[in-house]
């Protein structure tokens, strides 16, 4: 091993005082960083925030979960057969920052194509989920093909029958329908005309 011609540097021969000085310097940096953190938001500071930034959160900071259709009694008369949630999709339909769930539900018939209902579910803090709107009533004798919830709009392909002579397995009419929350109700925004399949 070759020795250096330079004099020993202070940091090459550490002593306990060096470790204490380093620890004190690090503690000072951590303390200064803690003092420079932003404070918690206040009502006056967030008053100018836009609506998408004002999202309710749970106590853990996560956004609230969409209502679970498995916990809802749907307004269907199934004669004791029970109900089936065929399709479901979450979405913030009314712009309040809390997601609703839209569910396509029919009686659990076992076979055939029972008519479907499209229901909007909501859930308040700590409350059970509940049906707040019926977009398609099973009494309308429609089944639901394609179904989606996007950007506050519910859209569906509704399948139906032109007469009682058409076999219930094979709908011969199709219409595109969509709904959007306006004011204090869901308004059907398209799809008023049925067409043959």
JSON list of C-alpha atoms in Angstrom, two decimals:
[
{"chain": "A", "resi": 1, "resn": "UNK", "atom": "CA", "xyz": [0.00, 0.00, 0.00]},
{"chain": "A", "resi": 2, "resn": "UNK", "atom": "CA", "xyz": [1.31, 3.40, -0.91]},
{"chain": "A", "resi": 3, "resn": "UNK", "atom": "CA", "xyz": [1.08, 6.25, 1.58]},
{"chain": "A", "resi": 4, "resn": "UNK", "atom": "CA", "xyz": [-0.12, 9.68, 0.58]},
{"chain": "A", "resi": 5, "resn": "UNK", "atom": "CA", "xyz": [2.27, 12.61, 0.48]},
{"chain": "A", "resi": 6, "resn": "UNK", "atom": "CA", "xyz": [-0.62, 14.87, 1.55]},
{"chain": "A", "resi": 7, "resn": "UNK", "atom": "CA", "xyz": [-1.31, 15.60, 5.21]},
{"chain": "A", "resi": 8, "resn": "UNK", "atom": "CA", "xyz": [-4.18, 13.68, 6.82]},
{"chain": "A", "resi": 9, "resn": "UNK", "atom": "CA", "xyz": [-7.52, 15.31, 6.19]},
{"chain": "A", "resi": 10, "resn": "UNK", "atom": "CA", "xyz": [-9.93, 15.84, 9.06]},
{"chain": "A", "resi": 11, "resn": "UNK", "atom": "CA", "xyz": [-12.67, 13.63, 7.55]},
{"chain": "A", "resi": 12, "resn": "UNK", "atom": "CA", "xyz": [-10.38, 10.65, 7.11]},
{"chain": "A", "resi": 13, "resn": "UNK", "atom": "CA", "xyz": [-9.92, 10.20, 10.85]},
{"chain": "A", "resi": 14, "resn": "UNK", "atom": "CA", "xyz": [-13.45, 10.34, 12.26]},
{"chain": "A", "resi": 15, "resn": "UNK", "atom": "CA", "xyz": [-14.03, 10.83, 15.94]},
{"chain": "A", "resi": 16, "resn": "UNK", "atom": "CA", "xyz": [-17.29, 10.84, 17.95]},
{"chain": "A", "resi": 17, "resn": "UNK", "atom": "CA", "xyz": [-17.43, 14.62, 17.74]},
{"chain": "A", "resi": 18, "resn": "UNK", "atom": "CA", "xyz": [-17.66, 14.37, 13.93]},
{"chain": "A", "resi": 19, "resn": "UNK", "atom": "CA", "xyz": [-20.64, 12.01, 14.17]},
{"chain": "A", "resi": 20, "resn": "UNK", "atom": "CA", "xyz": [-22.38, 14.34, 16.62]},
{"chain": "A", "resi": 21, "resn": "UNK", "atom": "CA", "xyz": [-21.81, 17.32, 14.34]},
{"chain": "A", "resi": 22, "resn": "UNK", "atom": "CA", "xyz": [-23.23, 15.36, 11.36]},
{"chain": "A", "resi": 23, "resn": "UNK", "atom": "CA", "xyz": [-26.27, 14.24, 13.38]},
{"chain": "A", "resi": 24, "resn": "UNK", "atom": "CA", "xyz": [-26.92, 17.81, 14.57]},
{"chain": "A", "resi": 25, "resn": "UNK", "atom": "CA", "xyz": [-26.69, 19.12, 11.00]},
{"chain": "A", "resi": 26, "resn": "UNK", "atom": "CA", "xyz": [-29.14, 16.46, 9.74]},
{"chain": "A", "resi": 27, "resn": "UNK", "atom": "CA", "xyz": [-31.56, 17.22, 12.58]},
{"chain": "A", "resi": 28, "resn": "UNK", "atom": "CA", "xyz": [-31.43, 20.89, 11.62]},
{"chain": "A", "resi": 29, "resn": "UNK", "atom": "CA", "xyz": [-32.23, 20.08, 7.98]},
{"chain": "A", "resi": 30, "resn": "UNK", "atom": "CA", "xyz": [-35.18, 17.88, 8.97]},
{"chain": "A", "resi": 31, "resn": "UNK", "atom": "CA", "xyz": [-36.53, 20.54, 11.35]},
{"chain": "A", "resi": 32, "resn": "UNK", "atom": "CA", "xyz": [-36.23, 23.25, 8.69]},
{"chain": "A", "resi": 33, "resn": "UNK", "atom": "CA", "xyz": [-38.03, 21.05, 6.16]},
{"chain": "A", "resi": 34, "resn": "UNK", "atom": "CA", "xyz": [-40.86, 20.51, 8.65]},
{"chain": "A", "resi": 35, "resn": "UNK", "atom": "CA", "xyz": [-41.27, 24.25, 9.12]},
{"chain": "A", "resi": 36, "resn": "UNK", "atom": "CA", "xyz": [-41.44, 24.86, 5.37]},
{"chain": "A", "resi": 37, "resn": "UNK", "atom": "CA", "xyz": [-44.29, 22.37, 4.71]},
{"chain": "A", "resi": 38, "resn": "UNK", "atom": "CA", "xyz": [-47.55, 23.87, 3.40]},
{"chain": "A", "resi": 39, "resn": "UNK", "atom": "CA", "xyz": [-50.28, 24.29, 5.98]},
{"chain": "A", "resi": 40, "resn": "UNK", "atom": "CA", "xyz": [-53.62, 22.52, 5.82]},
{"chain": "A", "resi": 41, "resn": "UNK", "atom": "CA", "xyz": [-56.20, 23.99, 3.49]},
{"chain": "A", "resi": 42, "resn": "UNK", "atom": "CA", "xyz": [-58.86, 26.24, 4.89]},
{"chain": "A", "resi": 43, "resn": "UNK", "atom": "CA", "xyz": [-62.29, 27.12, 3.55]},
{"chain": "A", "resi": 44, "resn": "UNK", "atom": "CA", "xyz": [-61.09, 30.49, 2.35]},
{"chain": "A", "resi": 45, "resn": "UNK", "atom": "CA", "xyz": [-58.10, 28.96, 0.56]},
{"chain": "A", "resi": 46, "resn": "UNK", "atom": "CA", "xyz": [-60.24, 26.46, -1.34]},
{"chain": "A", "resi": 47, "resn": "UNK", "atom": "CA", "xyz": [-63.11, 28.78, -2.18]},
{"chain": "A", "resi": 48, "resn": "UNK", "atom": "CA", "xyz": [-61.62, 29.46, -5.60]},
{"chain": "A", "resi": 49, "resn": "UNK", "atom": "CA", "xyz": [-60.98, 25.80, -6.44]},
{"chain": "A", "resi": 50, "resn": "UNK", "atom": "CA", "xyz": [-62.91, 24.35, -9.38]},
{"chain": "A", "resi": 51, "resn": "UNK", "atom": "CA", "xyz": [-65.59, 21.72, -8.87]},
{"chain": "A", "resi": 52, "resn": "UNK", "atom": "CA", "xyz": [-63.53, 18.70, -10.05]},
{"chain": "A", "resi": 53, "resn": "UNK", "atom": "CA", "xyz": [-60.93, 19.47, -7.38]},
{"chain": "A", "resi": 54, "resn": "UNK", "atom": "CA", "xyz": [-63.53, 19.51, -4.61]},
{"chain": "A", "resi": 55, "resn": "UNK", "atom": "CA", "xyz": [-64.01, 15.78, -4.24]},
{"chain": "A", "resi": 56, "resn": "UNK", "atom": "CA", "xyz": [-65.28, 14.32, -0.98]},
{"chain": "A", "resi": 57, "resn": "UNK", "atom": "CA", "xyz": [-62.96, 11.74, 0.55]},
{"chain": "A", "resi": 58, "resn": "UNK", "atom": "CA", "xyz": [-63.15, 9.12, 3.23]},
{"chain": "A", "resi": 59, "resn": "UNK", "atom": "CA", "xyz": [-61.23, 9.50, 6.48]},
{"chain": "A", "resi": 60, "resn": "UNK", "atom": "CA", "xyz": [-58.30, 7.67, 4.86]},
{"chain": "A", "resi": 61, "resn": "UNK", "atom": "CA", "xyz": [-58.19, 10.24, 2.03]},
{"chain": "A", "resi": 62, "resn": "UNK", "atom": "CA", "xyz": [-59.53, 7.91, -0.67]},
{"chain": "A", "resi": 63, "resn": "UNK", "atom": "CA", "xyz": [-62.56, 8.92, -2.75]},
{"chain": "A", "resi": 64, "resn": "UNK", "atom": "CA", "xyz": [-65.84, 7.37, -1.56]},
{"chain": "A", "resi": 65, "resn": "UNK", "atom": "CA", "xyz": [-66.79, 4.01, -3.02]},
{"chain": "A", "resi": 66, "resn": "UNK", "atom": "CA", "xyz": [-69.71, 3.63, -5.40]},
{"chain": "A", "resi": 67, "resn": "UNK", "atom": "CA", "xyz": [-72.85, 2.02, -3.93]},
{"chain": "A", "resi": 68, "resn": "UNK", "atom": "CA", "xyz": [-72.89, -1.79, -4.01]},
{"chain": "A", "resi": 69, "resn": "UNK", "atom": "CA", "xyz": [-75.98, -3.13, -5.86]},
{"chain": "A", "resi": 70, "resn": "UNK", "atom": "CA", "xyz": [-75.78, -6.38, -3.87]},
{"chain": "A", "resi": 71, "resn": "UNK", "atom": "CA", "xyz": [-76.95, -4.41, -0.81]},
{"chain": "A", "resi": 72, "resn": "UNK", "atom": "CA", "xyz": [-80.07, -2.93, -2.45]},
{"chain": "A", "resi": 73, "resn": "UNK", "atom": "CA", "xyz": [-83.70, -4.08, -2.60]},
{"chain": "A", "resi": 74, "resn": "UNK", "atom": "CA", "xyz": [-84.83, -3.33, -6.15]},
{"chain": "A", "resi": 75, "resn": "UNK", "atom": "CA", "xyz": [-88.48, -2.47, -6.92]},
{"chain": "A", "resi": 76, "resn": "UNK", "atom": "CA", "xyz": [-89.07, -5.62, -8.98]},
{"chain": "A", "resi": 77, "resn": "UNK", "atom": "CA", "xyz": [-91.96, -8.07, -8.64]},
{"chain": "A", "resi": 78, "resn": "UNK", "atom": "CA", "xyz": [-90.24, -11.42, -9.17]},
{"chain": "A", "resi": 79, "resn": "UNK", "atom": "CA", "xyz": [-92.64, -13.76, -7.36]},
{"chain": "A", "resi": 80, "resn": "UNK", "atom": "CA", "xyz": [-89.96, -15.03, -4.98]},
{"chain": "A", "resi": 81, "resn": "UNK", "atom": "CA", "xyz": [-87.46, -15.77, -7.77]},
{"chain": "A", "resi": 82, "resn": "UNK", "atom": "CA", "xyz": [-84.98, -13.11, -6.64]},
{"chain": "A", "resi": 83, "resn": "UNK", "atom": "CA", "xyz": [-83.15, -10.56, -8.75]},
{"chain": "A", "resi": 84, "resn": "UNK", "atom": "CA", "xyz": [-80.03, -10.60, -10.88]},
{"chain": "A", "resi": 85, "resn": "UNK", "atom": "CA", "xyz": [-77.75, -7.58, -11.36]},
{"chain": "A", "resi": 86, "resn": "UNK", "atom": "CA", "xyz": [-76.80, -8.20, -14.99]},
{"chain": "A", "resi": 87, "resn": "UNK", "atom": "CA", "xyz": [-74.61, -5.10, -15.45]},
{"chain": "A", "resi": 88, "resn": "UNK", "atom": "CA", "xyz": [-73.39, -2.25, -13.33]},
{"chain": "A", "resi": 89, "resn": "UNK", "atom": "CA", "xyz": [-71.22, 0.83, -13.76]},
{"chain": "A", "resi": 90, "resn": "UNK", "atom": "CA", "xyz": [-70.16, 3.63, -11.38]},
{"chain": "A", "resi": 91, "resn": "UNK", "atom": "CA", "xyz": [-70.06, 7.32, -12.24]},
{"chain": "A", "resi": 92, "resn": "UNK", "atom": "CA", "xyz": [-70.60, 10.76, -10.74]},
{"chain": "A", "resi": 93, "resn": "UNK", "atom": "CA", "xyz": [-73.87, 11.59, -12.47]},
{"chain": "A", "resi": 94, "resn": "UNK", "atom": "CA", "xyz": [-74.88, 14.71, -10.56]},
{"chain": "A", "resi": 95, "resn": "UNK", "atom": "CA", "xyz": [-71.45, 16.36, -10.21]},
{"chain": "A", "resi": 96, "resn": "UNK", "atom": "CA", "xyz": [-71.34, 16.26, -6.39]},
{"chain": "A", "resi": 97, "resn": "UNK", "atom": "CA", "xyz": [-68.06, 14.32, -6.29]},
{"chain": "A", "resi": 98, "resn": "UNK", "atom": "CA", "xyz": [-69.70, 11.15, -4.95]},
{"chain": "A", "resi": 99, "resn": "UNK", "atom": "CA", "xyz": [-70.11, 8.27, -7.40]},
{"chain": "A", "resi": 100, "resn": "UNK", "atom": "CA", "xyz": [-73.48, 6.75, -8.08]},
{"chain": "A", "resi": 101, "resn": "UNK", "atom": "CA", "xyz": [-73.95, 3.23, -9.43]},
{"chain": "A", "resi": 102, "resn": "UNK", "atom": "CA", "xyz": [-76.20, 2.47, -12.39]},
{"chain": "A", "resi": 103, "resn": "UNK", "atom": "CA", "xyz": [-77.44, -1.13, -12.37]},
{"chain": "A", "resi": 104, "resn": "UNK", "atom": "CA", "xyz": [-79.25, -3.20, -14.99]},
{"chain": "A", "resi": 105, "resn": "UNK", "atom": "CA", "xyz": [-81.42, -5.64, -13.04]},
{"chain": "A", "resi": 106, "resn": "UNK", "atom": "CA", "xyz": [-83.95, -8.34, -13.97]},
{"chain": "A", "resi": 107, "resn": "UNK", "atom": "CA", "xyz": [-85.77, -11.17, -12.25]},
{"chain": "A", "resi": 108, "resn": "UNK", "atom": "CA", "xyz": [-83.75, -14.35, -11.85]},
{"chain": "A", "resi": 109, "resn": "UNK", "atom": "CA", "xyz": [-85.91, -16.33, -14.27]},
{"chain": "A", "resi": 110, "resn": "UNK", "atom": "CA", "xyz": [-83.41, -19.12, -14.94]},
{"chain": "A", "resi": 111, "resn": "UNK", "atom": "CA", "xyz": [-84.18, -19.11, -18.67]},
{"chain": "A", "resi": 112, "resn": "UNK", "atom": "CA", "xyz": [-85.59, -16.79, -21.29]},
{"chain": "A", "resi": 113, "resn": "UNK", "atom": "CA", "xyz": [-85.10, -13.04, -21.42]},
{"chain": "A", "resi": 114, "resn": "UNK", "atom": "CA", "xyz": [-86.95, -11.37, -18.58]},
{"chain": "A", "resi": 115, "resn": "UNK", "atom": "CA", "xyz": [-87.43, -7.61, -18.93]},
{"chain": "A", "resi": 116, "resn": "UNK", "atom": "CA", "xyz": [-84.81, -5.39, -17.32]},
{"chain": "A", "resi": 117, "resn": "UNK", "atom": "CA", "xyz": [-84.88, -2.28, -15.23]},
{"chain": "A", "resi": 118, "resn": "UNK", "atom": "CA", "xyz": [-82.16, 0.36, -15.15]},
{"chain": "A", "resi": 119, "resn": "UNK", "atom": "CA", "xyz": [-81.75, 1.89, -11.70]},
{"chain": "A", "resi": 120, "resn": "UNK", "atom": "CA", "xyz": [-79.57, 4.66, -10.27]},
{"chain": "A", "resi": 121, "resn": "UNK", "atom": "CA", "xyz": [-78.21, 4.01, -6.78]},
{"chain": "A", "resi": 122, "resn": "UNK", "atom": "CA", "xyz": [-76.77, 6.47, -4.32]},
{"chain": "A", "resi": 123, "resn": "UNK", "atom": "CA", "xyz": [-75.37, 6.21, -0.82]},
{"chain": "A", "resi": 124, "resn": "UNK", "atom": "CA", "xyz": [-74.92, 8.88, 1.82]},
{"chain": "A", "resi": 125, "resn": "UNK", "atom": "CA", "xyz": [-72.17, 8.80, 4.43]},
{"chain": "A", "resi": 126, "resn": "UNK", "atom": "CA", "xyz": [-72.76, 5.80, 6.67]},
{"chain": "A", "resi": 127, "resn": "UNK", "atom": "CA", "xyz": [-76.14, 5.02, 5.07]},
{"chain": "A", "resi": 128, "resn": "UNK", "atom": "CA", "xyz": [-77.19, 1.96, 3.11]},
{"chain": "A", "resi": 129, "resn": "UNK", "atom": "CA", "xyz": [-77.30, 2.29, -0.68]},
{"chain": "A", "resi": 130, "resn": "UNK", "atom": "CA", "xyz": [-80.74, 2.96, -2.16]},
{"chain": "A", "resi": 131, "resn": "UNK", "atom": "CA", "xyz": [-82.51, 3.38, -5.50]},
{"chain": "A", "resi": 132, "resn": "UNK", "atom": "CA", "xyz": [-83.04, 7.07, -6.32]},
{"chain": "A", "resi": 133, "resn": "UNK", "atom": "CA", "xyz": [-84.19, 6.83, -9.94]},
{"chain": "A", "resi": 134, "resn": "UNK", "atom": "CA", "xyz": [-85.63, 4.30, -12.38]},
{"chain": "A", "resi": 135, "resn": "UNK", "atom": "CA", "xyz": [-84.46, 5.02, -15.92]},
{"chain": "A", "resi": 136, "resn": "UNK", "atom": "CA", "xyz": [-86.14, 1.97, -17.50]},
{"chain": "A", "resi": 137, "resn": "UNK", "atom": "CA", "xyz": [-89.02, 0.22, -15.76]},
{"chain": "A", "resi": 138, "resn": "UNK", "atom": "CA", "xyz": [-89.34, -3.56, -16.29]},
{"chain": "A", "resi": 139, "resn": "UNK", "atom": "CA", "xyz": [-93.02, -2.91, -17.02]},
{"chain": "A", "resi": 140, "resn": "UNK", "atom": "CA", "xyz": [-91.82, -1.41, -20.33]},
{"chain": "A", "resi": 141, "resn": "UNK", "atom": "CA", "xyz": [-90.87, -4.99, -21.39]},
{"chain": "A", "resi": 142, "resn": "UNK", "atom": "CA", "xyz": [-87.36, -4.01, -22.58]},
{"chain": "A", "resi": 143, "resn": "UNK", "atom": "CA", "xyz": [-84.09, -5.85, -22.24]},
{"chain": "A", "resi": 144, "resn": "UNK", "atom": "CA", "xyz": [-80.77, -4.03, -22.18]},
{"chain": "A", "resi": 145, "resn": "UNK", "atom": "CA", "xyz": [-78.01, -4.70, -24.70]},
{"chain": "A", "resi": 146, "resn": "UNK", "atom": "CA", "xyz": [-75.01, -2.37, -24.64]},
{"chain": "A", "resi": 147, "resn": "UNK", "atom": "CA", "xyz": [-74.75, -0.26, -21.51]},
{"chain": "A", "resi": 148, "resn": "UNK", "atom": "CA", "xyz": [-72.26, 2.39, -20.35]},
{"chain": "A", "resi": 149, "resn": "UNK", "atom": "CA", "xyz": [-71.75, 5.28, -17.93]},
{"chain": "A", "resi": 150, "resn": "UNK", "atom": "CA", "xyz": [-69.36, 7.96, -19.24]},
{"chain": "A", "resi": 151, "resn": "UNK", "atom": "CA", "xyz": [-68.82, 11.62, -18.37]},
{"chain": "A", "resi": 152, "resn": "UNK", "atom": "CA", "xyz": [-72.05, 11.91, -16.39]},
{"chain": "A", "resi": 153, "resn": "UNK", "atom": "CA", "xyz": [-74.19, 10.24, -19.07]},
{"chain": "A", "resi": 154, "resn": "UNK", "atom": "CA", "xyz": [-75.91, 6.84, -18.97]},
{"chain": "A", "resi": 155, "resn": "UNK", "atom": "CA", "xyz": [-76.39, 5.19, -22.36]},
{"chain": "A", "resi": 156, "resn": "UNK", "atom": "CA", "xyz": [-78.04, 1.91, -23.26]},
{"chain": "A", "resi": 157, "resn": "UNK", "atom": "CA", "xyz": [-79.34, -0.10, -26.18]},
{"chain": "A", "resi": 158, "resn": "UNK", "atom": "CA", "xyz": [-82.91, -1.12, -25.41]},
{"chain": "A", "resi": 159, "resn": "UNK", "atom": "CA", "xyz": [-84.34, -4.20, -27.10]},
{"chain": "A", "resi": 160, "resn": "UNK", "atom": "CA", "xyz": [-88.07, -4.80, -27.39]},
{"chain": "A", "resi": 161, "resn": "UNK", "atom": "CA", "xyz": [-90.88, -6.44, -29.33]},
{"chain": "A", "resi": 162, "resn": "UNK", "atom": "CA", "xyz": [-93.15, -5.02, -32.00]},
{"chain": "A", "resi": 163, "resn": "UNK", "atom": "CA", "xyz": [-96.09, -7.31, -31.11]},
{"chain": "A", "resi": 164, "resn": "UNK", "atom": "CA", "xyz": [-97.13, -10.19, -28.85]},
{"chain": "A", "resi": 165, "resn": "UNK", "atom": "CA", "xyz": [-96.59, -12.61, -31.76]},
{"chain": "A", "resi": 166, "resn": "UNK", "atom": "CA", "xyz": [-92.81, -12.05, -31.69]},
{"chain": "A", "resi": 167, "resn": "UNK", "atom": "CA", "xyz": [-91.15, -14.83, -29.64]},
{"chain": "A", "resi": 168, "resn": "UNK", "atom": "CA", "xyz": [-89.87, -13.51, -26.30]},
{"chain": "A", "resi": 169, "resn": "UNK", "atom": "CA", "xyz": [-86.41, -14.91, -27.04]},
{"chain": "A", "resi": 170, "resn": "UNK", "atom": "CA", "xyz": [-85.87, -12.74, -30.10]},
{"chain": "A", "resi": 171, "resn": "UNK", "atom": "CA", "xyz": [-86.49, -8.99, -29.77]},
{"chain": "A", "resi": 172, "resn": "UNK", "atom": "CA", "xyz": [-87.19, -7.31, -33.11]},
{"chain": "A", "resi": 173, "resn": "UNK", "atom": "CA", "xyz": [-86.86, -3.66, -32.07]},
{"chain": "A", "resi": 174, "resn": "UNK", "atom": "CA", "xyz": [-83.84, -1.68, -30.92]},
{"chain": "A", "resi": 175, "resn": "UNK", "atom": "CA", "xyz": [-83.43, 1.87, -29.69]},
{"chain": "A", "resi": 176, "resn": "UNK", "atom": "CA", "xyz": [-80.51, 3.89, -28.40]},
{"chain": "A", "resi": 177, "resn": "UNK", "atom": "CA", "xyz": [-81.26, 5.85, -25.26]},
{"chain": "A", "resi": 178, "resn": "UNK", "atom": "CA", "xyz": [-79.26, 8.09, -22.96]},
{"chain": "A", "resi": 179, "resn": "UNK", "atom": "CA", "xyz": [-79.96, 10.01, -19.79]},
{"chain": "A", "resi": 180, "resn": "UNK", "atom": "CA", "xyz": [-78.27, 12.95, -18.10]},
{"chain": "A", "resi": 181, "resn": "UNK", "atom": "CA", "xyz": [-78.90, 14.63, -14.76]},
{"chain": "A", "resi": 182, "resn": "UNK", "atom": "CA", "xyz": [-80.44, 18.08, -15.25]},
{"chain": "A", "resi": 183, "resn": "UNK", "atom": "CA", "xyz": [-81.64, 20.21, -12.37]},
{"chain": "A", "resi": 184, "resn": "UNK", "atom": "CA", "xyz": [-83.19, 17.66, -10.05]},
{"chain": "A", "resi": 185, "resn": "UNK", "atom": "CA", "xyz": [-84.07, 14.75, -12.37]},
{"chain": "A", "resi": 186, "resn": "UNK", "atom": "CA", "xyz": [-82.67, 12.44, -15.02]},
{"chain": "A", "resi": 187, "resn": "UNK", "atom": "CA", "xyz": [-83.72, 13.57, -18.48]},
{"chain": "A", "resi": 188, "resn": "UNK", "atom": "CA", "xyz": [-83.73, 11.26, -21.46]},
{"chain": "A", "resi": 189, "resn": "UNK", "atom": "CA", "xyz": [-81.62, 13.02, -24.06]},
{"chain": "A", "resi": 190, "resn": "UNK", "atom": "CA", "xyz": [-81.91, 10.74, -27.09]},
{"chain": "A", "resi": 191, "resn": "UNK", "atom": "CA", "xyz": [-83.38, 7.60, -28.54]},
{"chain": "A", "resi": 192, "resn": "UNK", "atom": "CA", "xyz": [-87.08, 8.33, -28.73]},
{"chain": "A", "resi": 193, "resn": "UNK", "atom": "CA", "xyz": [-87.58, 6.38, -31.96]},
{"chain": "A", "resi": 194, "resn": "UNK", "atom": "CA", "xyz": [-87.53, 2.59, -32.07]},
{"chain": "A", "resi": 195, "resn": "UNK", "atom": "CA", "xyz": [-86.37, 0.80, -35.20]},
{"chain": "A", "resi": 196, "resn": "UNK", "atom": "CA", "xyz": [-86.63, -2.77, -36.39]},
{"chain": "A", "resi": 197, "resn": "UNK", "atom": "CA", "xyz": [-83.64, -5.01, -35.85]}
]
